CSV table of C-alpha atoms in Angstrom, one decimal:
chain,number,residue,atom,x,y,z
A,1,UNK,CA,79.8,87.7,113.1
A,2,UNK,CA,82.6,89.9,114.5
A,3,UNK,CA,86.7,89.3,114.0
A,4,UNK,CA,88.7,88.1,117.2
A,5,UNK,CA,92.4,88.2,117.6
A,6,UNK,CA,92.2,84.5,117.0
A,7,UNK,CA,90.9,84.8,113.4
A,8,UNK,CA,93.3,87.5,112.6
A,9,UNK,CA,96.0,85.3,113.2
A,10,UNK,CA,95.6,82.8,111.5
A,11,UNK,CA,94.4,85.3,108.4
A,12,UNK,CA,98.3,86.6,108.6
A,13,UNK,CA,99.7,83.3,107.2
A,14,UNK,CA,97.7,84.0,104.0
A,15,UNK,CA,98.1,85.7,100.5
A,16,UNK,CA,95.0,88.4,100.2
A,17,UNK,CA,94.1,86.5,96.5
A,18,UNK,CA,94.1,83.1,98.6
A,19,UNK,CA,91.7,84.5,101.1
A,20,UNK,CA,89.4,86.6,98.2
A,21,UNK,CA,89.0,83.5,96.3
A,22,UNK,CA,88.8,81.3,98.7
A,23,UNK,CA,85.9,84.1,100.2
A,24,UNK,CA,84.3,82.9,96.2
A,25,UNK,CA,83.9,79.0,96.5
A,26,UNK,CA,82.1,79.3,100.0
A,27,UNK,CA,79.8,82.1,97.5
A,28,UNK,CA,80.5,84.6,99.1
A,29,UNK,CA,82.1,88.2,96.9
A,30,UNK,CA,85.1,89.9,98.9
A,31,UNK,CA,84.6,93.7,98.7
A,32,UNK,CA,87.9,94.7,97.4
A,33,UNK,CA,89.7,98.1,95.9
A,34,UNK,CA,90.8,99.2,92.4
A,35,UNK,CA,94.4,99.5,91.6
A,36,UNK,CA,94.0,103.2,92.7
A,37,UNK,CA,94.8,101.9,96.1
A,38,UNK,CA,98.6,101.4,95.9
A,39,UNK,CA,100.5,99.4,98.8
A,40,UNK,CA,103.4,101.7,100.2
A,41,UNK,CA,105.2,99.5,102.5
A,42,UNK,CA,105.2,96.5,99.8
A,43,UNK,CA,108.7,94.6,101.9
A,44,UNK,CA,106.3,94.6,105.1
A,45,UNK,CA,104.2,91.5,106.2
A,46,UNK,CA,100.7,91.1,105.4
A,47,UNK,CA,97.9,93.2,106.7
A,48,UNK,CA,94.9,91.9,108.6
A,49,UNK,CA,93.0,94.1,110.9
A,50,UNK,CA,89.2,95.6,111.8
A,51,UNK,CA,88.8,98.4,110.3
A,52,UNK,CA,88.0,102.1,112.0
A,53,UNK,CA,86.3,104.2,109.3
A,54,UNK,CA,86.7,108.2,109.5
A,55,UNK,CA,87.1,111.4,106.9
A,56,UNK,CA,89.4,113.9,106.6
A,57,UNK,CA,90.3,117.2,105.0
A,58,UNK,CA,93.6,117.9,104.6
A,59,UNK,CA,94.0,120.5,101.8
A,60,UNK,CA,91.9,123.3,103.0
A,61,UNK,CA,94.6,126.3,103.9
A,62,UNK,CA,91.2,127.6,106.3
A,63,UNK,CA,90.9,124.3,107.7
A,64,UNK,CA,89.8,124.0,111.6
A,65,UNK,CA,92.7,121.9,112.6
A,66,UNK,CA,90.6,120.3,115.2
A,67,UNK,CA,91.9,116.8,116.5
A,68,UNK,CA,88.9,116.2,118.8
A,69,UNK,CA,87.7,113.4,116.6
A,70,UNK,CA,90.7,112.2,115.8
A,71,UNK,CA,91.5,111.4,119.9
A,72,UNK,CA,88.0,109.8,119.6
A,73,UNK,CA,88.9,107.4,117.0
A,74,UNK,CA,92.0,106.7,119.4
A,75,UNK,CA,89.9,106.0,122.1
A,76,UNK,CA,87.8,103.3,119.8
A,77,UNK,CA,90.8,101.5,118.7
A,78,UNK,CA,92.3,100.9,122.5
A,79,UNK,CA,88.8,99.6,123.3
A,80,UNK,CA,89.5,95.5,121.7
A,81,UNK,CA,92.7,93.3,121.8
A,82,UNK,CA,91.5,92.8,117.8
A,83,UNK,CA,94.1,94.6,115.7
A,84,UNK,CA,92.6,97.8,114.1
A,85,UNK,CA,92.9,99.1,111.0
A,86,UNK,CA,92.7,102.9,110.7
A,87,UNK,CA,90.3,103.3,107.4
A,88,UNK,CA,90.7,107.1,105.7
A,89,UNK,CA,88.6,108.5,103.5
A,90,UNK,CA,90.3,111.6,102.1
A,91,UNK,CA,88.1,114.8,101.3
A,92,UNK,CA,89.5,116.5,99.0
A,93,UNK,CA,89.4,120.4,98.7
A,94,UNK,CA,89.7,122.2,95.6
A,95,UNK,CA,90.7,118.8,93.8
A,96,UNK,CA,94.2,118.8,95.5
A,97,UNK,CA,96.2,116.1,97.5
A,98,UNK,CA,97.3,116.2,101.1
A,99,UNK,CA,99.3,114.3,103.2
A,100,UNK,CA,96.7,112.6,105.5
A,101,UNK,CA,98.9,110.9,108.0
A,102,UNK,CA,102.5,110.9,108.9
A,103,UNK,CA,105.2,109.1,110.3
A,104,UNK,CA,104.2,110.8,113.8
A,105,UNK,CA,100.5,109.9,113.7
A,106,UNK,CA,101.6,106.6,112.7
A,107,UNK,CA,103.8,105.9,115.9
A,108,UNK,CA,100.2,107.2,117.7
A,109,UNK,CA,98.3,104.5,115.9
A,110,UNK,CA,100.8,102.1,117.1
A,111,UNK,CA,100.3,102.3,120.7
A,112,UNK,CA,96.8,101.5,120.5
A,113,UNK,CA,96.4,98.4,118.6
A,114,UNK,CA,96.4,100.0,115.1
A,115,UNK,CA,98.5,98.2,112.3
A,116,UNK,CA,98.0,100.0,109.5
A,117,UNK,CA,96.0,102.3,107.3
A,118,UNK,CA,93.8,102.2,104.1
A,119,UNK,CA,93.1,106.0,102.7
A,120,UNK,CA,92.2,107.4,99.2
A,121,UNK,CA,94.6,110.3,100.4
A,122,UNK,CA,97.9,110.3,100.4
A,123,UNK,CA,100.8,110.0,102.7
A,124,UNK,CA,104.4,111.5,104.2
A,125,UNK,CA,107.3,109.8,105.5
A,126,UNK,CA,106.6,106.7,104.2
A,127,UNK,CA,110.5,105.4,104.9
A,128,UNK,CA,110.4,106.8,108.7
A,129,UNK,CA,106.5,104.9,108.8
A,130,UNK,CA,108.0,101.6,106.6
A,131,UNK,CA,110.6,102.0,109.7
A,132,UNK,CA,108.2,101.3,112.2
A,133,UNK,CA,106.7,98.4,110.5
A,134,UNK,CA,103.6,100.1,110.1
A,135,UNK,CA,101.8,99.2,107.1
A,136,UNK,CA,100.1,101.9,104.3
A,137,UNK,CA,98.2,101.6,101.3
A,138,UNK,CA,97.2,105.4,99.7
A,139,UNK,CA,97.0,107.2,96.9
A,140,UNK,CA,100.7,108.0,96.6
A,141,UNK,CA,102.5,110.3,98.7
A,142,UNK,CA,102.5,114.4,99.3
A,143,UNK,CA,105.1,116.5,101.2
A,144,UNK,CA,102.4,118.8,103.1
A,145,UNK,CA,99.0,119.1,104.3
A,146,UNK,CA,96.7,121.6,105.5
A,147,UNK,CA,95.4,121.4,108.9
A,148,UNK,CA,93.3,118.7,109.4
A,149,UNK,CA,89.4,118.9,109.2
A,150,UNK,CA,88.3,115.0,110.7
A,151,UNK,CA,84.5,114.1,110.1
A,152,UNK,CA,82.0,111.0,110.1
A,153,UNK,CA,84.2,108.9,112.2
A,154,UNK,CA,82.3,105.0,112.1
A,155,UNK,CA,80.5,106.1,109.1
A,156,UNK,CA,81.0,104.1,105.6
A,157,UNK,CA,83.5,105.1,103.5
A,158,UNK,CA,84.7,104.3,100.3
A,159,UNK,CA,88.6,103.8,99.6
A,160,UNK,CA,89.9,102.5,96.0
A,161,UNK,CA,85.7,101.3,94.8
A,162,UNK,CA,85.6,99.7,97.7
A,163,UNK,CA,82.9,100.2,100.7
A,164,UNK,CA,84.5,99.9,104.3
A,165,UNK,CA,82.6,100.0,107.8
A,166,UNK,CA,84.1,100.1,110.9
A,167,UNK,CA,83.9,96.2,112.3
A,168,UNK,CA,84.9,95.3,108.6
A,169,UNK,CA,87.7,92.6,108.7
A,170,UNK,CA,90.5,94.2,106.4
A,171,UNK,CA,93.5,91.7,104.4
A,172,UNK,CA,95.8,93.5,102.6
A,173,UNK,CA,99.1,92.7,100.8
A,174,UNK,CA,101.4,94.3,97.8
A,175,UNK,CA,98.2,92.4,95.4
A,176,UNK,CA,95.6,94.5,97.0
A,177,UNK,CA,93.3,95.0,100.1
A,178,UNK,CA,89.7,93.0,100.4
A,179,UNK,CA,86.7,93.3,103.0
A,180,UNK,CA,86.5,89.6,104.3
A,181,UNK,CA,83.3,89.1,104.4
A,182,UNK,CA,81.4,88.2,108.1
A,183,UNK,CA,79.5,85.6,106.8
A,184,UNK,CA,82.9,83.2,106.2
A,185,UNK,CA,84.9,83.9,109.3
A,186,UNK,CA,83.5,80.7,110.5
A,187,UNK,CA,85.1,78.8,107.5
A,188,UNK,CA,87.7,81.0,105.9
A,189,UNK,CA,90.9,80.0,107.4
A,190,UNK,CA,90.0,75.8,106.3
A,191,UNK,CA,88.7,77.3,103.0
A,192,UNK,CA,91.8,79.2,102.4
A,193,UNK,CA,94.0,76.2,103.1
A,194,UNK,CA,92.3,73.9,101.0
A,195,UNK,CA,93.0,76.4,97.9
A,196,UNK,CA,96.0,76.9,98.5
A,197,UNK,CA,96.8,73.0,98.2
A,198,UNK,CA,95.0,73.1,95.4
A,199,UNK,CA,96.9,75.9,93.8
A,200,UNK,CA,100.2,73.6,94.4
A,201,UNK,CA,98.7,70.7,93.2
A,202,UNK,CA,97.4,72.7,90.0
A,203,UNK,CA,100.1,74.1,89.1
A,204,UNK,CA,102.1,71.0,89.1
A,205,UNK,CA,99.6,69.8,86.3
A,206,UNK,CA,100.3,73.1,84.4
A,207,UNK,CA,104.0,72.9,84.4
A,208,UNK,CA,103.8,68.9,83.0
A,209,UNK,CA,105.5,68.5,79.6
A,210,UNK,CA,104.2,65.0,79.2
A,211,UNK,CA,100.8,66.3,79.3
A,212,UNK,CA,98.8,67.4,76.7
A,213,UNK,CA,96.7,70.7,76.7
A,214,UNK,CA,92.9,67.8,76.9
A,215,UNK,CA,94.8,65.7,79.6
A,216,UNK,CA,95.5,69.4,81.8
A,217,UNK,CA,92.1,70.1,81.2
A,218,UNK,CA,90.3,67.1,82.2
A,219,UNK,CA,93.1,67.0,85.7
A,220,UNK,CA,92.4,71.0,86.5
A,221,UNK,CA,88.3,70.2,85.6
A,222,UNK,CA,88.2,67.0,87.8
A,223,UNK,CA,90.4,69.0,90.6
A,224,UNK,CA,88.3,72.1,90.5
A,225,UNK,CA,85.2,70.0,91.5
A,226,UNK,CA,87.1,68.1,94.0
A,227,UNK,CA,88.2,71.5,95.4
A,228,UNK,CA,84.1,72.8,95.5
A,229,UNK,CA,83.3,69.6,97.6
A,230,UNK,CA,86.3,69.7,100.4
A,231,UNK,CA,85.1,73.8,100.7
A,232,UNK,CA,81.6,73.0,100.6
A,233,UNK,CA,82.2,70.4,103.4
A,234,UNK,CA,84.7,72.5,105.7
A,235,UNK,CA,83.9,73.7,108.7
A,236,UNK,CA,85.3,75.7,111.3
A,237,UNK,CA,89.2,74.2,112.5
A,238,UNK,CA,91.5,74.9,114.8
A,239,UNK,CA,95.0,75.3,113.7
């Protein structure tokens, strides 16, 4: 299945660990990144977009410089009213850390549908970027970069552990970035909902002084299994 605008929409209103676990009870494992993959713009609203997958050098001083591939990626993004994630695998050269985009490449990304960017690299004028409500999640941040060398663009990449293609649906917030996976778009959003009810109905048991640690037990069991069912059984709403 692919992502429509529709789906990303209603994705927005959700937590990133609401959507992964939710992703779990339908059985399904959210491809998700390590904690090397820090969120840069952590006041900004959550991130849900397809991803575009591409590599760059940016710390070779001999580098090319050639954008051609870069305007290609462009070109990709403007294609689908779908918001786009731009998805950058950084390659490094001699084990140092450029800058692989900026607050001028991000105004670029804007005008074409992108929202923000995943990248093992790292990144420059975060403020100026955080400015233009453009979201980040890198490595950490660098003052310079070579030029840039861009290769494999819509070829896999891995960011943080975690495998990205371009189509991927991306969710991202300040608790880390997921790969939604195809095979729940159909149920996710009702999925989601229902845990997150459940969560507030949980956590009401948990906070219970009258309650005794066998009586919050057999309430979460009881609500756990309830919560299996109503997933099990949901199917695709409107909201």
């Amino acid at each position: 299945m692919t992502a429509t605008r529709k789906l990303v929409q209603q994705l927005q209103e959700f937590p990133t660990p609401a959507v992964a676990d939710a992703a779990s009870y339908l059985g399904y494992s959210p491809g998700y990144a390590n904690s090397s993959l820090r969120c840069m713009t952590p006041g900004l609203p959550v991130m849900v977009g397809e991803a575009v997958t591409i590599k760059v050098c940016s710390t070779n001083p001999a580098g090319s410089g050639n954008m051609d591939m870069f305007w290609d990626m462009l070109a990709m993004m403007s294609r689908s009213d779908v918001p786009k994630v731009c998805v950058i695998e950084a390659v490094e050269h001699d084990n140092r850390a450029g800058a692989v985009c900026g607050d001028g490449m991000a105004k670029i990304f804007l005008t074409v549908g992108c929202i923000g960017l995943l990248s093992s690299g790292a990144i420059r004028d975060v403020a100026g970027i955080t400015a233009q409500g453009f979201k980040l999640f890198g490595s950490g941040s660098a003052a310079f970069h070579d030029p840039y060398e861009w290769s494999g663009l819509g070829e896999p990449v891995t960011i943080g552990g975690m495998k990205v293609r371009t189509g991927d649906l991306i969710h991202a917030d300040s608790d880390g970035c997921i790969v939604v996976p195809a095979v729940s778009f159909d149920r996710i959003v009702p999925a989601t909902r229902l845990l997150i009810d459940f969560e507030k109905k949980v956590h009401l048991i948990h906070r219970r002084e009258d309650l005794g640690f066998d009586d919050k037990k057999e309430h979460a069991t009881r609500m756990v299994a309830a919560l299996e069912r109503d997933i099990s059984d949901c199917g695709d709403r409107d909201y």
